[in-house]
CSV table of C-alpha atoms and ligand atoms in Angstrom, one decimal:
chain,number,residue,atom,x,y,z
A,1336,MET,CA,105.3,83.2,131.7
A,1337,ARG,CA,106.7,86.3,133.3
A,1338,GLN,CA,105.1,86.9,136.6
A,1339,ASP,CA,104.1,90.5,136.3
A,1340,ILE,CA,102.4,89.6,133.1
A,1341,ALA,CA,100.5,86.7,134.6
A,1342,ARG,CA,99.5,88.7,137.7
A,1343,ASN,CA,98.2,91.8,135.7
A,1344,TYR,CA,96.2,89.2,133.6
A,1345,GLU,CA,94.7,87.6,136.5
A,1346,GLU,CA,93.5,91.0,137.9
A,1347,ALA,CA,92.2,92.1,134.6
A,1348,LYS,CA,90.3,88.7,134.2
A,1349,LYS,CA,88.4,89.3,137.4
A,1350,GLN,CA,87.2,92.8,136.2
A,1351,TYR,CA,86.1,91.4,133.1
A,1352,ALA,CA,84.4,88.3,134.8
A,1353,SER,CA,82.2,90.7,136.9
A,1354,HIS,CA,80.5,91.7,133.6
A,1355,GLY,CA,80.2,88.0,132.6
A,1356,ILE,CA,83.1,88.2,130.1
A,1357,ASP,CA,85.2,85.0,129.8
A,1358,VAL,CA,88.7,86.3,128.7
A,1359,ASP,CA,90.2,82.8,128.4
A,1360,GLN,CA,87.4,82.0,125.9
A,1361,ALA,CA,88.0,85.3,124.2
A,1362,LEU,CA,91.7,84.6,123.8
A,1363,ALA,CA,90.9,81.2,122.4
A,1364,GLU,CA,88.7,82.6,119.7
A,1365,LEU,CA,91.2,85.3,119.0
A,1366,SER,CA,93.9,82.8,118.2
A,1367,ASP,CA,91.7,81.3,115.4
A,1368,ILE,CA,91.3,84.4,113.6
A,1369,LYS,CA,93.5,84.8,110.4
A,1370,ILE,CA,94.6,88.2,109.1
A,1371,SER,CA,95.7,88.4,105.5
A,1372,ILE,CA,99.0,90.2,105.5
A,1373,HIS,CA,99.7,92.0,102.3
A,1374,CYS,CA,103.0,91.4,100.8
A,1375,TRP,CA,103.1,94.8,99.0
A,1376,GLN,CA,104.1,96.8,102.0
A,1377,GLY,CA,107.4,95.1,101.9
A,1378,ASP,CA,108.6,96.6,98.7
A,1379,ASP,CA,106.4,99.7,97.9
A,1380,VAL,CA,104.1,97.7,95.5
A,1381,ARG,CA,107.0,97.2,93.1
A,1382,GLY,CA,106.8,93.3,92.6
A,1383,PHE,CA,109.4,91.3,90.7
A,1384,LEU,CA,108.1,90.8,87.2
A,1385,PHE,CA,108.6,94.3,85.8
A,1386,ARG,CA,111.3,95.8,87.9
A,1387,ASP,CA,111.5,99.1,85.6
A,1388,GLN,CA,107.9,99.9,85.8
A,1389,GLU,CA,106.8,102.8,87.9
A,1390,LEU,CA,103.9,102.3,90.3
A,1391,SER,CA,100.8,103.5,88.6
A,1392,GLY,CA,96.9,103.2,88.8
A,1393,GLY,CA,96.2,106.0,90.9
A,1394,ILE,CA,98.0,104.7,94.0
A,1395,SER,CA,101.3,105.8,95.2
A,1396,VAL,CA,104.0,105.1,97.8
A,1397,THR,CA,106.1,107.9,99.2
A,1398,GLY,CA,109.3,107.5,101.4
A,1399,GLU,CA,113.0,106.2,100.8
A,1400,TYR,CA,113.3,104.2,103.9
A,1401,PRO,CA,116.3,101.8,103.3
A,1402,GLY,CA,116.0,98.1,103.1
A,1403,ALA,CA,113.0,97.5,100.8
A,1404,ALA,CA,113.0,93.9,99.6
A,1405,SER,CA,114.1,93.6,96.0
A,1406,THR,CA,114.1,89.9,95.6
A,1407,PRO,CA,111.3,87.3,96.4
A,1408,GLU,CA,113.7,85.6,99.0
A,1409,GLU,CA,114.1,89.1,100.8
A,1410,LEU,CA,110.5,89.6,100.8
A,1411,ARG,CA,109.9,86.1,102.2
A,1412,ALA,CA,112.5,86.7,104.8
A,1413,ASP,CA,111.0,90.1,105.9
A,1414,LEU,CA,107.5,88.5,106.0
A,1415,THR,CA,108.8,85.6,108.1
A,1416,LYS,CA,110.4,88.1,110.5
A,1417,ALA,CA,107.3,90.2,110.7
A,1418,MET,CA,105.0,87.2,111.3
A,1419,SER,CA,107.4,86.2,114.2
A,1420,MET,CA,106.4,89.2,116.0
A,1421,ILE,CA,102.6,88.8,115.3
A,1422,PRO,CA,100.6,86.6,117.4
A,1423,GLY,CA,98.6,83.8,115.6
A,1424,THR,CA,98.9,82.0,112.4
A,1425,HIS,CA,97.8,84.1,109.4
A,1426,LYS,CA,97.7,84.3,105.8
A,1427,VAL,CA,99.8,86.2,103.1
A,1428,ASN,CA,98.2,88.2,100.3
A,1429,LEU,CA,100.2,88.0,97.0
A,1430,HIS,CA,99.8,90.2,93.9
A,1431,ALA,CA,100.4,88.6,90.3
A,1432,ILE,CA,103.7,90.9,90.0
A,1433,TYR,CA,105.1,89.0,92.8
A,1434,ALA,CA,105.6,85.9,90.6
A,1435,ASP,CA,108.9,84.1,91.5
A,1436,THR,CA,110.3,83.1,88.2
A,1437,ASP,CA,113.3,83.5,86.0
A,1438,GLU,CA,111.0,83.5,82.8
A,1439,SER,CA,110.1,86.6,81.3
A,1440,VAL,CA,106.3,86.2,81.3
A,1441,ASP,CA,103.6,88.7,80.8
A,1442,LEU,CA,100.5,89.0,83.1
A,1443,ASP,CA,98.1,87.0,80.8
A,1444,GLN,CA,100.5,84.0,80.6
A,1445,LEU,CA,101.1,83.5,84.3
A,1446,GLU,CA,100.5,79.9,85.7
A,1447,PRO,CA,100.5,78.5,89.1
A,1448,ARG,CA,104.1,77.2,88.5
A,1449,HIS,CA,105.3,80.7,88.6
A,1450,PHE,CA,104.3,80.9,92.2
A,1451,GLN,CA,105.5,77.4,93.3
A,1452,LYS,CA,108.2,78.9,95.6
A,1453,TRP,CA,105.6,81.0,97.3
A,1454,VAL,CA,103.6,77.9,97.8
A,1455,ASP,CA,106.4,75.7,99.2
A,1456,TRP,CA,107.2,78.7,101.6
A,1457,ALA,CA,103.7,78.9,102.8
A,1458,LYS,CA,103.6,75.1,103.4
A,1459,GLU,CA,106.7,75.5,105.5
A,1460,GLN,CA,105.2,78.3,107.4
A,1461,GLY,CA,101.9,76.6,107.7
A,1462,ILE,CA,100.0,79.5,106.4
A,1463,GLY,CA,97.4,80.3,103.7
A,1464,LEU,CA,97.8,82.5,100.6
A,1465,ASP,CA,95.5,85.1,99.0
A,1466,PHE,CA,95.9,86.5,95.5
A,1467,ASN,CA,95.2,89.6,93.4
A,1468,PRO,CA,95.6,90.1,89.6
A,1469,THR,CA,97.7,93.2,89.1
A,1470,CYS,CA,95.8,95.5,86.8
A,1471,PHE,CA,98.2,98.4,87.0
A,1472,SER,CA,101.9,99.4,86.7
A,1473,HIS,CA,102.0,98.0,83.2
A,1474,ASP,CA,102.4,99.4,79.7
A,1475,LYS,CA,98.8,98.2,78.9
A,1476,SER,CA,97.3,100.0,81.8
A,1477,LYS,CA,99.2,103.5,81.3
A,1478,ASP,CA,96.0,105.3,80.0
A,1479,GLY,CA,94.2,104.5,83.0
A,1480,PHE,CA,91.9,101.6,81.7
A,1481,THR,CA,92.1,97.9,82.0
A,1482,LEU,CA,89.0,95.6,82.1
A,1483,SER,CA,86.9,98.4,80.8
A,1484,HIS,CA,89.3,99.5,78.1
A,1485,PRO,CA,87.5,100.7,75.0
A,1486,ASP,CA,90.1,98.8,72.9
A,1487,PRO,CA,88.9,95.1,72.7
A,1488,GLU,CA,92.4,93.7,72.5
A,1489,ILE,CA,93.7,95.4,75.5
A,1490,ARG,CA,90.6,94.5,77.4
A,1491,GLN,CA,91.2,91.0,76.4
A,1492,PHE,CA,94.7,91.0,77.8
A,1493,TRP,CA,93.3,92.0,81.2
A,1494,ILE,CA,90.5,89.6,81.1
A,1495,ASP,CA,93.0,86.8,80.4
A,1496,HIS,CA,95.2,88.1,83.3
A,1497,CYS,CA,92.2,87.8,85.7
A,1498,LYS,CA,91.3,84.5,84.4
A,1499,ALA,CA,94.9,83.3,84.9
A,1500,SER,CA,94.9,84.8,88.4
A,1501,ARG,CA,91.9,82.8,89.4
A,1502,ARG,CA,93.5,79.6,88.6
A,1503,ILE,CA,96.5,80.5,90.5
A,1504,GLY,CA,94.3,81.2,93.4
A,1505,ALA,CA,92.6,77.8,93.1
A,1506,TYR,CA,96.1,76.3,92.9
A,1507,PHE,CA,96.9,78.0,96.3
A,1508,GLY,CA,93.7,76.9,97.8
A,1509,GLU,CA,94.3,73.2,96.7
A,1510,GLN,CA,97.8,73.1,97.6
A,1511,LEU,CA,97.5,74.6,101.0
A,1512,GLY,CA,94.2,73.3,102.2
A,1513,GLN,CA,93.0,76.9,102.8
A,1514,THR,CA,90.6,78.7,100.6
A,1515,CYS,CA,92.3,81.5,98.6
A,1516,VAL,CA,90.5,84.8,98.0
A,1517,THR,CA,91.3,86.2,94.7
A,1518,ASN,CA,90.4,89.9,94.7
A,1519,ILE,CA,89.9,91.9,91.5
A,1520,TRP,CA,90.7,95.8,91.8
A,1521,VAL,CA,91.1,97.8,88.8
A,1522,PRO,CA,92.0,101.6,88.6
A,1523,ASP,CA,89.8,102.3,85.6
A,1524,GLY,CA,88.4,105.9,85.6
A,1525,TYR,CA,88.7,109.4,84.4
A,1526,LYS,CA,90.5,112.5,85.7
A,1527,ASP,CA,87.8,114.8,84.6
A,1528,VAL,CA,84.0,114.7,84.2
A,1529,PRO,CA,83.0,112.2,81.6
A,1530,VAL,CA,80.3,112.2,79.3
A,1531,ASP,CA,79.5,108.5,79.2
A,1532,ARG,CA,79.6,106.9,82.6
A,1533,MET,CA,77.5,103.9,81.5
A,1534,ALA,CA,79.5,102.3,78.6
A,1535,PRO,CA,82.8,101.7,80.7
A,1536,ARG,CA,80.5,100.0,83.4
A,1537,GLN,CA,78.8,98.0,80.8
A,1538,ARG,CA,82.3,96.7,79.5
A,1539,LEU,CA,83.6,96.1,83.0
A,1540,LYS,CA,80.5,94.0,83.6
A,1541,ASP,CA,80.9,92.0,80.5
A,1542,ALA,CA,84.6,91.5,81.3
A,1543,LEU,CA,83.9,90.2,84.8
A,1544,ASP,CA,81.2,87.9,83.4
A,1545,GLU,CA,83.9,86.3,81.1
A,1546,ILE,CA,86.4,86.2,83.9
A,1547,PHE,CA,84.1,84.4,86.2
A,1548,ALA,CA,82.8,82.0,83.6
A,1549,GLU,CA,85.0,79.2,84.5
A,1550,GLU,CA,83.7,77.5,87.6
A,1551,LEU,CA,86.3,76.8,90.2
A,1552,ASN,CA,86.0,74.8,93.3
A,1553,PRO,CA,84.8,77.3,96.0
A,1554,ALA,CA,86.8,75.4,98.7
A,1555,TRP,CA,90.0,76.4,96.9
A,1556,ASN,CA,89.2,79.9,95.5
A,1557,LEU,CA,86.5,82.5,96.2
A,1558,ASP,CA,86.3,85.7,94.0
A,1559,ALA,CA,86.1,89.2,95.4
A,1560,VAL,CA,85.7,92.4,93.7
A,1561,GLU,CA,86.8,95.9,95.3
A,1562,SER,CA,85.4,99.3,94.7
A,1563,LYS,CA,86.8,102.7,95.0
A,1564,LEU,CA,85.3,106.2,95.0
A,1565,PHE,CA,88.3,108.0,93.5
A,1566,GLY,CA,92.0,107.7,92.9
A,1567,ILE,CA,94.8,109.8,91.9
A,1568,GLY,CA,94.1,110.6,88.2
A,1569,SER,CA,90.6,109.3,88.4
A,1570,GLU,CA,89.2,112.1,90.7
A,1571,ALA,CA,86.0,112.4,88.5
A,1572,TYR,CA,84.9,108.9,87.9
A,1573,VAL,CA,85.8,105.4,88.7
A,1574,VAL,CA,84.1,102.7,86.8
A,1575,GLY,CA,84.2,100.3,89.6
A,1576,SER,CA,82.2,102.1,92.0
A,1577,HIS,CA,80.7,100.8,95.2
A,1578,GLU,CA,77.2,100.6,93.8
A,1579,PHE,CA,78.5,98.9,90.8
A,1580,TYR,CA,80.3,96.2,92.6
A,1581,MET,CA,77.7,95.8,95.3
A,1582,GLY,CA,75.3,95.1,92.5
A,1583,TYR,CA,77.6,92.8,90.7
A,1584,GLY,CA,78.7,91.0,93.8
A,1585,MET,CA,75.3,90.2,95.1
A,1586,ARG,CA,73.8,89.2,91.8
A,1587,ASN,CA,76.8,86.9,91.0
A,1588,ASN,CA,77.6,85.6,94.4
A,1589,LYS,CA,81.0,87.3,94.6
A,1590,LEU,CA,82.6,88.5,97.8
A,1591,ILE,CA,82.3,92.4,98.0
A,1592,CYS,CA,85.5,93.8,99.2
A,1593,LEU,CA,85.2,97.0,101.4
A,1594,ASP,CA,88.5,99.0,101.6
A,1595,ALA,CA,88.4,101.3,104.6
A,1596,GLY,CA,90.2,104.0,102.3
A,1597,HIS,CA,87.9,103.9,99.3
A,1598,PHE,CA,85.0,106.0,100.5
A,1599,HIS,CA,84.2,109.6,101.1
A,1600,PRO,CA,86.9,111.1,103.6
A,1601,THR,CA,84.5,111.0,106.5
A,1602,GLU,CA,82.6,107.9,105.5
A,1603,GLY,CA,83.6,104.5,107.4
A,1604,ILE,CA,83.0,101.1,106.3
A,1605,ALA,CA,82.1,99.6,109.9
A,1606,GLY,CA,78.5,100.7,109.5
A,1607,LYS,CA,78.2,98.9,106.3
A,1608,LEU,CA,78.9,95.5,107.4
A,1609,SER,CA,75.6,94.7,109.1
A,1610,SER,CA,73.9,95.6,105.9
A,1611,LEU,CA,76.1,93.6,103.5
A,1612,ALA,CA,76.0,90.7,105.8
A,1613,LEU,CA,72.2,90.3,105.5
A,1614,PHE,CA,72.4,89.9,101.7
A,1615,THR,CA,75.8,88.2,101.0
A,1616,ASP,CA,77.5,85.1,102.2
A,1617,GLY,CA,80.7,86.7,103.1
A,1618,ILE,CA,82.7,90.0,102.9
A,1619,LEU,CA,86.4,90.8,102.2
A,1620,LEU,CA,88.0,93.8,104.0
A,1621,HIS,CA,90.9,95.8,103.0
A,1622,VAL,CA,91.7,97.2,106.5
A,1623,SER,CA,93.5,100.5,105.6
A,1624,ARG,CA,93.6,104.1,106.9
A,1625,PRO,CA,92.6,107.0,104.8
A,1626,MET,CA,94.4,110.4,105.2
A,1627,ARG,CA,92.9,113.1,103.0
A,1628,TRP,CA,93.5,111.9,99.5
A,1629,ASP,CA,95.4,108.9,100.4
A,1630,SER,CA,93.7,105.6,101.1
A,1631,ASP,CA,96.6,103.6,102.5
A,1632,HIS,CA,98.4,104.7,105.6
A,1633,VAL,CA,99.4,102.2,108.1
A,1634,VAL,CA,96.6,101.1,110.4
A,1635,ILE,CA,96.5,102.6,113.9
A,1636,MET,CA,94.2,102.1,116.9
A,1637,ASP,CA,91.6,104.7,115.8
A,1638,ASP,CA,87.9,105.0,116.2
A,1639,GLU,CA,87.3,103.4,112.6
A,1640,LEU,CA,89.4,100.4,113.3
A,1641,LEU,CA,87.8,99.9,116.8
A,1642,GLU,CA,84.3,100.1,115.2
A,1643,ILE,CA,85.2,97.5,112.5
A,1644,GLY,CA,86.3,95.1,115.3
A,1645,ARG,CA,83.1,95.8,117.2
A,1646,GLU,CA,80.8,95.2,114.2
A,1647,LEU,CA,82.6,91.9,113.3
A,1648,VAL,CA,82.3,90.7,116.9
A,1649,ARG,CA,78.9,92.0,117.9
A,1650,ASN,CA,77.2,90.6,114.9
A,1651,HIS,CA,79.2,87.4,114.8
A,1652,LEU,CA,80.5,88.1,111.3
A,1653,LEU,CA,84.1,86.9,112.0
A,1654,PRO,CA,83.4,83.3,110.6
A,1655,THR,CA,82.4,84.8,107.1
A,1656,THR,CA,84.5,87.8,106.9
A,1657,HIS,CA,87.9,87.6,105.2
A,1658,ILE,CA,90.2,90.3,106.9
A,1659,GLY,CA,93.0,91.8,104.6
A,1660,LEU,CA,95.3,94.6,105.3
A,1661,ASP,CA,96.1,97.2,102.6
A,1662,PHE,CA,98.4,99.8,103.3
A,1663,PHE,CA,101.9,100.9,102.0
A,1664,ASP,CA,104.3,103.3,103.7
A,1665,GLY,CA,107.8,103.8,102.4
A,1666,SER,CA,109.0,106.2,104.9
A,1667,ILE,CA,109.3,104.0,107.9
A,1668,ASN,CA,110.9,100.6,108.5
A,1669,ARG,CA,108.5,98.2,106.4
A,1670,ILE,CA,108.5,95.4,108.7
A,1671,ALA,CA,107.6,97.8,111.5
A,1672,ALA,CA,104.6,98.9,109.4
A,1673,TRP,CA,103.5,95.3,109.0
A,1674,VAL,CA,103.7,94.6,112.7
A,1675,ILE,CA,102.1,97.9,113.8
A,1676,GLY,CA,99.2,97.3,111.5
A,1677,THR,CA,98.5,93.6,112.0
A,1678,ARG,CA,99.0,93.8,115.8
A,1679,ASN,CA,96.5,96.7,115.9
A,1680,THR,CA,94.0,94.9,113.8
A,1681,ILE,CA,94.1,91.9,116.1
A,1682,LYS,CA,94.2,94.0,119.4
A,1683,ALA,CA,91.0,95.9,118.0
A,1684,LEU,CA,89.3,92.5,117.6
A,1685,LEU,CA,90.4,91.6,121.2
A,1686,ARG,CA,89.0,94.9,122.6
A,1687,ALA,CA,85.7,94.2,120.9
A,1688,LYS,CA,85.6,90.6,122.5
A,1689,LEU,CA,86.2,92.2,125.7
A,1690,GLU,CA,83.2,94.4,125.9
A,1691,PRO,CA,80.0,93.3,127.7
A,1692,THR,CA,78.1,93.0,124.3
A,1693,GLU,CA,75.0,91.2,125.6
A,1694,LYS,CA,74.5,93.7,128.5
A,1695,LEU,CA,75.0,96.6,126.1
A,1696,LYS,CA,72.4,95.1,123.7
A,1697,GLN,CA,69.9,94.3,126.5
A,1698,ALA,CA,70.5,98.2,127.7
A,1699,GLU,CA,69.7,99.3,124.1
A,1700,LEU,CA,66.7,97.2,123.8
A,1701,ASP,CA,65.4,98.5,127.1
A,1702,GLY,CA,65.7,101.9,126.1
A,1703,ASP,CA,68.4,102.7,128.7
A,1704,TYR,CA,70.7,104.6,126.5
A,1705,THR,CA,72.2,106.0,129.6
A,1706,THR,CA,73.6,102.7,130.7
A,1707,ARG,CA,74.5,102.0,127.1
A,1708,LEU,CA,76.7,105.2,126.9
A,1709,ALA,CA,78.1,104.9,130.5
A,1710,LEU,CA,79.3,101.4,130.1
A,1711,MET,CA,80.6,101.9,126.5
A,1712,GLU,CA,82.7,104.8,127.9
A,1713,GLU,CA,84.0,103.1,131.0
A,1714,PHE,CA,85.1,100.1,129.0
A,1715,LYS,CA,87.5,102.2,127.0
A,1716,SER,CA,89.7,102.2,130.0
A,1717,TYR,CA,89.3,98.6,131.2
A,1718,PRO,CA,92.6,96.8,131.3
A,1719,PHE,CA,92.6,95.2,127.9
A,1720,GLY,CA,96.4,96.0,127.7
A,1721,ALA,CA,97.1,93.3,130.3
A,1722,VAL,CA,95.2,90.8,128.4
A,1723,TRP,CA,96.9,91.8,125.3
A,1724,ASP,CA,100.3,91.5,126.8
A,1725,TYR,CA,99.4,88.0,128.3
A,1726,TYR,CA,98.3,86.9,125.0
A,1727,CYS,CA,101.5,87.9,123.2
A,1728,GLU,CA,103.5,86.3,125.8
A,1729,LYS,CA,101.5,83.1,125.8
A,1730,MET,CA,101.6,83.0,121.8
A,1731,GLY,CA,105.5,83.4,121.9
A,1732,VAL,CA,105.7,86.9,120.4
A,1733,PRO,CA,107.2,90.0,121.9
A,1734,VAL,CA,105.2,91.9,124.4
A,1735,ARG,CA,104.4,95.6,124.1
A,1736,GLU,CA,107.1,97.4,122.3
A,1737,GLU,CA,109.8,94.8,122.7
A,1738,TRP,CA,109.2,93.9,119.1
A,1739,LEU,CA,110.9,97.3,118.2
A,1740,ALA,CA,114.2,96.3,119.4
A,1741,GLU,CA,114.0,93.1,117.2
A,1742,VAL,CA,113.1,95.2,114.2
A,1743,LYS,CA,115.8,97.6,114.7
A,1744,ARG,CA,118.4,94.6,115.1
A,1745,TYR,CA,117.0,93.1,111.9
A,1746,GLU,CA,117.4,96.6,110.2
A,1747,GLN,CA,121.1,96.5,111.2
A,1748,ASP,CA,121.9,93.0,110.4
A,1749,VAL,CA,119.9,92.6,107.2
A,1750,LEU,CA,118.1,95.7,105.8
A,1751,LEU,CA,121.0,98.1,105.8
A,1752,LYS,CA,123.2,95.5,104.1
A,1753,ARG,CA,121.0,95.3,101.1
B,1129,RNT,C1,93.8,100.4,95.4
B,1129,RNT,C2,93.3,99.1,96.3
B,1129,RNT,C3,94.0,97.8,96.0
B,1129,RNT,C4,95.6,98.0,96.2
B,1129,RNT,C5,96.3,96.7,96.1
B,1129,RNT,C6,97.8,97.0,95.9
B,1129,RNT,O1,93.3,101.5,95.8
B,1129,RNT,O2,93.0,99.4,97.6
B,1129,RNT,O3,93.6,97.0,96.9
B,1129,RNT,O4,95.8,98.8,97.3
B,1129,RNT,O5,95.7,95.8,95.2
B,1130,ZN,ZN1,92.4,97.8,98.7
């Protein structure tokens, strides 16, 4: 342990202790939290199954930064590199198009064996895996509809893909001894104002019922459903709206996935957690950063992220919340994007743990809103940075921006040679 880091930590600890905050305890708890790192930041959501397909489904990646992974080996190497700069042991979130196989296999035919190399790698790394059916970037999703498609044959294809995906998720869970969350997001929607908003939702509901009919061990696989307000090309109407999935998830005991970028431009998800938590057994988050019409910028330490962290900590929601990341930026080093977004998410949780929550709650209960505001504001400049530095050092990962030099080195040695 470097002396300056240890000294700053001891000083910071005293300041927090004067408000009854046990920093060592906070760090012990922090190290138990798993973030699900999304593989798709590493290659601009291309995957390996259909290399000539353009990204579609109302999401898009811009930027031509060199070095994107183009094979499973490269993507695993990049993820391993990124994880070596992120404190803690986490999970990796895969999409169906990331199957690692030489066979030419379509989405409805995928089996656990097509992901065996990912499972072997996850075992080596001691990490868990999460999963997602890929209901986009495919000839059968070109017209913007999948699970709610009016053509029963196309709809069945996507239903079969989602069924296959759940089995793959269960296999991950069984093999790795950690529950896999399999999250369904479909892009289905209309660019312009529809006449019939109901029929596509009825079809989506029926499709989901068929997908979830097979019982899987919940210790291995948990299902989640993800809503969206609008996408590129689905500005007027999205079949899987928030109300749709909130209703579906609650009635059918599915995790409801809240993506931070899937609501109105000024609407946050933090304030929704306490309500959802009262009526569900768990929540899936897609931590992301909306920017005007884009839902997927790299996560930074903004008010929304801090507020998500606070809501999870203050309301004791961490044990039942699955925290996943969802952003894709092709204009910067992709490993840096993972490191920045994941470290920020962990750091925001740490900052929340270093607030005098009980004191603040008491002030609020007493009607002493002056104390509430004063303390909340003063704590924004408490020395959480010293605690974060100590945590990184203790966990054996680069302190502060030291990780950047490592990323630059990796860029020279590996990425630019691709
Ligand atoms: C899209 C959803 C979805 C995707 C990933 C790739 O708007 O957020 O989660 O980003 O599945
Ligand atoms: Zn998402």
